[in-house]
PDB file of C-alpha atoms in Angstrom:
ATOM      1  CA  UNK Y   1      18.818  56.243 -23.756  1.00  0.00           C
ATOM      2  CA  UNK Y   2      16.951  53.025 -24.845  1.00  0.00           C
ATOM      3  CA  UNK Y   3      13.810  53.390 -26.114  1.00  0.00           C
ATOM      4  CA  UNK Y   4      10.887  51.831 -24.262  1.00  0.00           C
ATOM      5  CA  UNK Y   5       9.410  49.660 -26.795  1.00  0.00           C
ATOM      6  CA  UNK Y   6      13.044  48.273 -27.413  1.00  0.00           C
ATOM      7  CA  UNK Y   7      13.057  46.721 -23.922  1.00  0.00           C
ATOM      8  CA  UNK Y   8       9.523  45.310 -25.131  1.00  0.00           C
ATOM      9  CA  UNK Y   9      10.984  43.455 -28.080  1.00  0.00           C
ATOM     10  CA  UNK Y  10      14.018  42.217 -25.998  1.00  0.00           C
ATOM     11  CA  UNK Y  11      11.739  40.994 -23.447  1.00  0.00           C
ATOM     12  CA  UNK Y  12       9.626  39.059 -25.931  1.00  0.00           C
ATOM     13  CA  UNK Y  13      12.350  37.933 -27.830  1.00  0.00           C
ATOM     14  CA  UNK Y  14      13.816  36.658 -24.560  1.00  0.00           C
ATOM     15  CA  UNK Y  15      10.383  35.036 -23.610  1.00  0.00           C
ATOM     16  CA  UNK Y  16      10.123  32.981 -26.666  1.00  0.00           C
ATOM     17  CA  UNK Y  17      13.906  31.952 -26.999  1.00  0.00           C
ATOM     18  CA  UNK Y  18      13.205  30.579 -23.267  1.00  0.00           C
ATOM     19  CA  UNK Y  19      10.478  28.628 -24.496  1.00  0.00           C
ATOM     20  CA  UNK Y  20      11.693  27.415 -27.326  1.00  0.00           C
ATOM     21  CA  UNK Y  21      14.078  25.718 -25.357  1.00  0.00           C
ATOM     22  CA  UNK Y  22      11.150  24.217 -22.876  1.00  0.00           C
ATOM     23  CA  UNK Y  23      12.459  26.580 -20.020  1.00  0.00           C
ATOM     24  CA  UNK Y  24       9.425  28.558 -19.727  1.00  0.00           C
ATOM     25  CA  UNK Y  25       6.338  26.680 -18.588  1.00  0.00           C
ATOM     26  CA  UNK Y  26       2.986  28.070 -17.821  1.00  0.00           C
ATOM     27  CA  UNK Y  27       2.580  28.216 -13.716  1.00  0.00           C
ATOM     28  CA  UNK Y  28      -0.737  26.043 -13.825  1.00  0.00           C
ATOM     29  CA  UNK Y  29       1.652  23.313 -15.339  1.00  0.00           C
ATOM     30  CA  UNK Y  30       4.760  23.988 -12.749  1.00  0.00           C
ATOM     31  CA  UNK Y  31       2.221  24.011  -9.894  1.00  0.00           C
ATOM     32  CA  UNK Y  32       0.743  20.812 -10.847  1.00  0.00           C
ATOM     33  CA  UNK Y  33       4.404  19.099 -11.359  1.00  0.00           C
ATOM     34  CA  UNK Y  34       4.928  20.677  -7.494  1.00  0.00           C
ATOM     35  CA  UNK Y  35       1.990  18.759  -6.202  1.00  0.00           C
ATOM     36  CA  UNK Y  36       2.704  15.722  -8.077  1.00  0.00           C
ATOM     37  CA  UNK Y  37       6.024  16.297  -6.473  1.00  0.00           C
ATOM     38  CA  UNK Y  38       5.001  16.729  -2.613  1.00  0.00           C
ATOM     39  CA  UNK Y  39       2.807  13.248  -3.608  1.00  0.00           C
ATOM     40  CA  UNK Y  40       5.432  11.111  -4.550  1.00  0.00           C
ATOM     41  CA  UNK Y  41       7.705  12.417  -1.551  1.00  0.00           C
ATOM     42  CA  UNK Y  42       4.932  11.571   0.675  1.00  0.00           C
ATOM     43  CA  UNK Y  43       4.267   7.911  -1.248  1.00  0.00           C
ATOM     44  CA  UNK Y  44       8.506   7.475  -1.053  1.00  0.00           C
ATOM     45  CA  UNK Y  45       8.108   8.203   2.636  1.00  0.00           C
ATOM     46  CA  UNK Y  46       5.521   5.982   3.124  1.00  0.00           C
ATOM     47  CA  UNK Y  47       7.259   3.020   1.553  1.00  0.00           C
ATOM     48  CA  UNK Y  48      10.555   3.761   3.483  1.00  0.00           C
ATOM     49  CA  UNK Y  49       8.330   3.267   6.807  1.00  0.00           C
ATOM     50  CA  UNK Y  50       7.498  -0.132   5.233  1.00  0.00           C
ATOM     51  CA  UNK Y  51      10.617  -1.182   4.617  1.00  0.00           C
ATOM     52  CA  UNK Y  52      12.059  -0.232   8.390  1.00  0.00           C
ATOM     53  CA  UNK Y  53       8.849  -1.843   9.856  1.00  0.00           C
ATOM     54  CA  UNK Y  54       9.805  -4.921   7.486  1.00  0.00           C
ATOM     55  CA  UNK Y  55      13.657  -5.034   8.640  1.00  0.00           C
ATOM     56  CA  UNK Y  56      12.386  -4.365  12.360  1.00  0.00           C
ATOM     57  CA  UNK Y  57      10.326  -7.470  12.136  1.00  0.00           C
ATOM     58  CA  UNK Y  58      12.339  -9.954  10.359  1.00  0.00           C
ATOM     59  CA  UNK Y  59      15.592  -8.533  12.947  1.00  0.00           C
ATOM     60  CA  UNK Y  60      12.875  -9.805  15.951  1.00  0.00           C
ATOM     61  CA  UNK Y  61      12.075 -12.949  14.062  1.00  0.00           C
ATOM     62  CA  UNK Y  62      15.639 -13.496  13.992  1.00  0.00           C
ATOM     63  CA  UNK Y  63      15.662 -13.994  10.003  1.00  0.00           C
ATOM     64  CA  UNK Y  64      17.932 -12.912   7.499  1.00  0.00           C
ATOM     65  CA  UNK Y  65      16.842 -10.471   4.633  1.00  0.00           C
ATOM     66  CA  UNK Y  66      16.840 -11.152   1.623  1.00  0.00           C
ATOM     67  CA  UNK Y  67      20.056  -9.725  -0.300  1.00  0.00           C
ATOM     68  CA  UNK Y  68      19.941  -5.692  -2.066  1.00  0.00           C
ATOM     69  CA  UNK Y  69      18.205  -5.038   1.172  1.00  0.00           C
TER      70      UNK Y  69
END
């Protein structure tokens, strides 16, 4: 059988090999990077708005856009 405080010093040793390698990251910081995340999709989606209202109105103008666009 394994010995309890075995599993502990796996588990730890696991822990800090993760975070050694940056893939552990405290949940204040990952639920920060989510918000930061939901406000740039909502900026993005914002912008994209812009640009149809943009095309829309140069389309009824009857001008041409400018090229990449």
């Amino acid at each position: 059988s394994i010995n309890h405080s075995m599993i502990w010093k796996w588990r730890r040793r696991l822990e800090k090999g993760l975070s050694d390698q940056g893939e552990m990251v405290p949940k204040s910081q990952l639920l920060a990077s989510q918000r930061r995340n939901e406000e740039l999709e909502r900026a993005l989606g914002r912008k994209a708005m812009e640009v149809d209202v943009l095309k829309k109105l140069f389309e009824a103008k009857g001008l041409r856009l400018p090229e990449g666009i």
